[in-house]
Amino acid sequence: MPPNTTASSGQQPGKSGRKKGRKARLFLIVLVLAIIGGIAFGAYWSISTVRASFPQTKGSIQLDGLSGPVDVKRDGNGIPQIYASSDEDLFMAQGFVQAQDRFYEMDVRRHMTSGRLSEMFGQGQVKNDEFLRTLGWDRIAEKEYDTKLSASTKKYLQAYAKGVNAYLNGKDGEDISLEYAALGFTNDYKPTEWTPVDSVAWLKAMAWDLRGNMQEEIDRSLMTSRLGPKQIADLYPEYPYSRNKTIVRTGSYDSVTGTYTQADATTAGTAGAAGTGLTGDTDAPAGFQSQLSGLYDVLDDLPTAVGVNGNGIGSNSWVVAGSHTITGKPLLANDPHLSASLPSVWYQMGLHCKSVSAKCQYDVSGYTFAGMPGVVIGHNQDIAWGMTNSGVDVTDLYLEKITGQGYEYDGKVLPFAIRKETIKVAGGTAKTIVVRETEDGMPLLSDRDDELVKVGKKATVDAGAPDRGDGYAIALRWTALDPGRSMDAVFEMDKASNWTEFRKAATSFEVPSQNLVYADGAGADGNIGYQLPGKIPTRAKGNDGSLPSPGWDSKYRWTGYIKQSALPYEYNPKRGYIVTANQAVVDPDKYPYTLTTDWGYGTRSQRINDLIESKINGVGKISTDDMRQMQLDNSSEIAKLIVPKLLKIDVPDKDVREAQKLLEGWDYTQDADSAAAAYFNATWRNILKLAFGNKLPKELRVKGQCLWVDRIDTTGPADEDQSVRECGQRDADQAQPDGGDRWFEVVRKIIDDERNDWWKSPKTRTDKATDTRDELFGRAMQDARWELTAKLGKDIDTWSWGRLHRLFLKNQTLGTEGPRFIQYMLNRGPWKLSGGEATVNATGWNAAGGYGVVWVPSMRMVVNLGDLDKSKWINLSGASGHAYSAHYTDQTDLWAKGELLPWAFSDKAVDKATSDTLVLKP
């Protein structure tokens, strides 16, 4: 039975305008300084100053290093299309243009990836820098650049850096961005030149946010302090293969050739055996849970690159064959679910050779990352592709036993590789840290947090190393800590012209492992496909990567990597469509390798499958707008399961009964103006809290929410109070139960077991104890009624989901940590959103912490392979990173309404859409 718990309260100007701009900047300095000093100087900001850093988008600019003129054509939303006559000119221009719009964002990113945020923002970032230096992303990126990447990729990276530096040349910080003007009041930071390695390191940050099940490893281990193995298993049910379809449904692994084959075949093997790592009923060293708690604290504070620190990362992407579309050619949709950021992590752009040839090979358009050359997701003249996070397990945590000056491994003591890192601090004293790694390159994460060294006796270590805890340390094995070739893959995909070339490009896409969907317009109907790429480890029998493993035993180390030819794929399946939405890739009965034990549970993917099937079997042909409408589907699958049971409950309280009636006739769609959606989601949140949340250990619960819980150690006197007050320790958007589709599956498993132990909840001052499902559901409906009364008012006619479910876009540096006035200038919102957790329109929220939007469809696109100019796209914010640019958030209102912009690709369409043209001259 779950442990008992009781709730308690608790244009950049021309030269002629430069003098005027500098005078205006002096005014800015006086104004901001006055505000920071607490003087009410007024809410006025010099327009000239704000515009000083806006990009020049018309006329011409001379750039040293170009071999010929480059045209930069921007449409009405400021989205640039670049036309050049050589590859190097194309990518140099890309660097220049992205720096025009987004250099501050680029600069922050490179300081994050290199563990140098303290150089910009001071003492408050030292802890983050210590952890990031320990991971050593920039060191790995440098090795990649030096030893792994192709000569052509290096050439493109150099050209891109040259373009960025051409933009920076001769500019002071305030000429580049408003943020630098504000930053200048606290330190004398000045931007430095961009390097090729700065671009490569960004892929490491992306890989970190998409790293797989590391968080689940931590959470499962933390649960052992309050829950038994059976209870933990209840909270991590098996993937419902019989109900929710896998991505790949045809073909199988051929054990003779060691390859995955398209043709159907008999079962070639079984999934890897269940793990026997450090679980609640093993001989795990004392204090391991406390160490993991400290590790979580470090991870939780890290700034994110594209995701929510590894939690809730999703995405939808699907492709429909021409046989099922109105155009007779494939349609491809993609909407990656990432953190809501301002500016958006994505930057829309076209990269076009004026004439495609051996000298100039690219004609591609799509979504890029500011700071990195090439297009990451989009289409070229021949093919289109999208990505979703595969979720495969590419990280493992190891508990290393410290002995003397090394660590134990198969009965021997091996020395650590040690390096020193000096962290410079703006306005402060530099700090030197010691980083220790095992011989196979695993850094000790536990060296970076005091909480991790409080448990147990201290080990005898070298005087230059930090103090140890009880003789054990936590190390990380991660594929991204090995140099790879993912940057090569970006350029290879950008110029691929068919399925064979695309698959070849995918072999270089080592980290992060993504689901790649593909379409082309060749032949009568075109072609569609799917490929799982990535450097995916294999493990010895008995270690499935689901839990931290003993580092002193070699049998728990990785045994190699799955061959690329053995990775699942699909090409032109007979059903005529492929859906990826973070569900299981392949049926384990048809595949011998364990890819992960922590798939998404397929709620979104199966809904998309059902929507496509209903179109095919009903209307018969799918349009571009049908694909858009599918992206906006708000249907709540958990509501379909629970609402009928809620409506059968006899509710005595008339006010609660009034709210209950909102659910009668509700179609389960979570529109922003829906009162029923608001009430159901509040009820769902309270069901989760009562049934599960209050029974989890404090390390997983919301920070500041306190409960009286039974003591774990009850060896004291019989008359002594055997309960203790415990308060949660996690940020609200990271706590559990988060309400995602894993929790859908947890509830689905026990929904018909009306007396399951999880339905038991204790008596409180205001409520009776619950022993059955309906009693707990009734209490949850009551709690939801009064929660919404407090938040939205007593009159249910005024309730709406959008009033609860709001999106705020925040500049991720000064927009969260800067003076309030600066935050007001840089941040935008709120927007009242439709959608919700685990819906296709995945505007995610964390049920443990509240209703605010945590992650979003960061962009949406639909590519029409029948006529690329009829493709559609939208970004979360806009092209510009300049706070008062017309293109800062000019796409957000359209995005929130579910609308898409025209996506011009052909020369004729681009010319028609062009508002401003800038010529870059040699």
mmCIF file of N, CA and C in Angstrom, residues 748-786:
data_model
loop_
_atom_site.group_PDB
_atom_site.id
_atom_site.type_symbol
_atom_site.label_atom_id
_atom_site.label_comp_id
_atom_site.label_asym_id
_atom_site.label_seq_id
_atom_site.Cartn_x
_atom_site.Cartn_y
_atom_site.Cartn_z
ATOM 1 N N ARG A 748 -4.950 4.405 -16.425
ATOM 2 C CA ARG A 748 -5.681 3.453 -17.254
ATOM 3 C C ARG A 748 -5.545 2.028 -16.695
ATOM 4 N N LYS A 749 -4.385 1.705 -16.192
ATOM 5 C CA LYS A 749 -4.135 0.356 -15.670
ATOM 6 C C LYS A 749 -4.984 0.028 -14.449
ATOM 7 N N ILE A 750 -5.320 1.039 -13.667
ATOM 8 C CA ILE A 750 -6.032 0.767 -12.410
ATOM 9 C C ILE A 750 -7.442 1.334 -12.387
ATOM 10 N N ILE A 751 -7.890 1.931 -13.478
ATOM 11 C CA ILE A 751 -9.166 2.653 -13.475
ATOM 12 C C ILE A 751 -10.348 1.763 -13.088
ATOM 13 N N ASP A 752 -10.305 0.519 -13.474
ATOM 14 C CA ASP A 752 -11.427 -0.367 -13.169
ATOM 15 C C ASP A 752 -11.252 -1.144 -11.865
ATOM 16 N N ASP A 753 -10.138 -0.961 -11.212
ATOM 17 C CA ASP A 753 -9.903 -1.561 -9.906
ATOM 18 C C ASP A 753 -10.279 -0.516 -8.857
ATOM 19 N N GLU A 754 -11.552 -0.510 -8.497
ATOM 20 C CA GLU A 754 -12.089 0.586 -7.696
ATOM 21 C C GLU A 754 -11.522 0.657 -6.285
ATOM 22 N N ARG A 755 -10.920 -0.429 -5.818
ATOM 23 C CA ARG A 755 -10.347 -0.419 -4.471
ATOM 24 C C ARG A 755 -8.823 -0.575 -4.483
ATOM 25 N N ASN A 756 -8.220 -0.216 -5.592
ATOM 26 C CA ASN A 756 -6.767 -0.263 -5.667
ATOM 27 C C ASN A 756 -6.164 0.631 -4.578
ATOM 28 N N ASP A 757 -5.051 0.202 -4.026
ATOM 29 C CA ASP A 757 -4.426 0.963 -2.939
ATOM 30 C C ASP A 757 -4.105 2.404 -3.304
ATOM 31 N N TRP A 758 -3.832 2.660 -4.581
ATOM 32 C CA TRP A 758 -3.499 4.034 -4.984
ATOM 33 C C TRP A 758 -4.678 4.991 -4.796
ATOM 34 N N TRP A 759 -5.909 4.471 -4.732
ATOM 35 C CA TRP A 759 -7.071 5.348 -4.539
ATOM 36 C C TRP A 759 -7.236 5.752 -3.068
ATOM 37 N N LYS A 760 -6.447 5.198 -2.183
ATOM 38 C CA LYS A 760 -6.559 5.545 -0.769
ATOM 39 C C LYS A 760 -5.824 6.857 -0.492
ATOM 40 N N SER A 761 -6.497 7.741 0.203
ATOM 41 C CA SER A 761 -5.863 8.995 0.633
ATOM 42 C C SER A 761 -6.323 9.301 2.049
ATOM 43 N N PRO A 762 -5.495 9.918 2.855
ATOM 44 C CA PRO A 762 -5.796 10.095 4.281
ATOM 45 C C PRO A 762 -6.788 11.216 4.570
ATOM 46 N N LYS A 763 -7.302 11.182 5.739
ATOM 47 C CA LYS A 763 -8.184 12.240 6.219
ATOM 48 C C LYS A 763 -7.392 13.519 6.434
ATOM 49 N N THR A 764 -8.032 14.640 6.174
ATOM 50 C CA THR A 764 -7.443 15.949 6.461
ATOM 51 C C THR A 764 -8.401 16.707 7.370
ATOM 52 N N ARG A 765 -8.060 17.919 7.702
ATOM 53 C CA ARG A 765 -8.932 18.720 8.567
ATOM 54 C C ARG A 765 -10.286 18.985 7.922
ATOM 55 N N THR A 766 -10.334 18.996 6.620
ATOM 56 C CA THR A 766 -11.577 19.348 5.923
ATOM 57 C C THR A 766 -12.206 18.198 5.170
ATOM 58 N N ASP A 767 -11.473 17.102 4.946
ATOM 59 C CA ASP A 767 -11.975 16.021 4.118
ATOM 60 C C ASP A 767 -11.818 14.671 4.793
ATOM 61 N N LYS A 768 -12.743 13.794 4.478
ATOM 62 C CA LYS A 768 -12.655 12.427 4.958
ATOM 63 C C LYS A 768 -11.604 11.663 4.166
ATOM 64 N N ALA A 769 -11.137 10.594 4.748
ATOM 65 C CA ALA A 769 -10.220 9.707 4.022
ATOM 66 C C ALA A 769 -10.971 9.065 2.855
ATOM 67 N N THR A 770 -10.241 8.686 1.831
ATOM 68 C CA THR A 770 -10.843 7.976 0.701
ATOM 69 C C THR A 770 -10.287 6.574 0.637
ATOM 70 N N ASP A 771 -11.171 5.630 0.312
ATOM 71 C CA ASP A 771 -10.757 4.232 0.188
ATOM 72 C C ASP A 771 -11.008 3.669 -1.192
ATOM 73 N N THR A 772 -11.814 4.361 -1.999
ATOM 74 C CA THR A 772 -12.168 3.862 -3.326
ATOM 75 C C THR A 772 -11.892 4.909 -4.391
ATOM 76 N N ARG A 773 -11.948 4.446 -5.630
ATOM 77 C CA ARG A 773 -11.749 5.353 -6.769
ATOM 78 C C ARG A 773 -12.752 6.490 -6.758
ATOM 79 N N ASP A 774 -14.037 6.169 -6.637
ATOM 80 C CA ASP A 774 -15.057 7.208 -6.717
ATOM 81 C C ASP A 774 -14.987 8.187 -5.557
ATOM 82 N N GLU A 775 -14.592 7.706 -4.381
ATOM 83 C CA GLU A 775 -14.411 8.633 -3.266
ATOM 84 C C GLU A 775 -13.290 9.623 -3.560
ATOM 85 N N LEU A 776 -12.192 9.109 -4.105
ATOM 86 C CA LEU A 776 -11.072 9.996 -4.441
ATOM 87 C C LEU A 776 -11.446 10.935 -5.583
ATOM 88 N N PHE A 777 -12.154 10.419 -6.593
ATOM 89 C CA PHE A 777 -12.590 11.265 -7.703
ATOM 90 C C PHE A 777 -13.530 12.372 -7.211
ATOM 91 N N GLY A 778 -14.418 12.017 -6.301
ATOM 92 C CA GLY A 778 -15.331 13.009 -5.755
ATOM 93 C C GLY A 778 -14.587 14.099 -5.007
ATOM 94 N N ARG A 779 -13.610 13.686 -4.216
ATOM 95 C CA ARG A 779 -12.805 14.677 -3.489
ATOM 96 C C ARG A 779 -12.015 15.549 -4.456
ATOM 97 N N ALA A 780 -11.511 14.962 -5.537
ATOM 98 C CA ALA A 780 -10.762 15.727 -6.540
ATOM 99 C C ALA A 780 -11.668 16.741 -7.229
ATOM 100 N N MET A 781 -12.921 16.365 -7.521
ATOM 101 C CA MET A 781 -13.858 17.313 -8.128
ATOM 102 C C MET A 781 -14.149 18.479 -7.181
ATOM 103 N N GLN A 782 -14.275 18.151 -5.917
ATOM 104 C CA GLN A 782 -14.498 19.204 -4.925
ATOM 105 C C GLN A 782 -13.304 20.141 -4.833
ATOM 106 N N ASP A 783 -12.107 19.568 -4.711
ATOM 107 C CA ASP A 783 -10.899 20.397 -4.623
ATOM 108 C C ASP A 783 -10.719 21.247 -5.870
ATOM 109 N N ALA A 784 -11.060 20.684 -7.036
ATOM 110 C CA ALA A 784 -10.936 21.424 -8.286
ATOM 111 C C ALA A 784 -11.893 22.606 -8.325
ATOM 112 N N ARG A 785 -13.128 22.363 -7.814
ATOM 113 C CA ARG A 785 -14.120 23.444 -7.796
ATOM 114 C C ARG A 785 -13.604 24.632 -7.002
ATOM 115 N N TRP A 786 -13.069 24.375 -5.821
ATOM 116 C CA TRP A 786 -12.635 25.488 -4.985
ATOM 117 C C TRP A 786 -11.300 26.063 -5.434
#
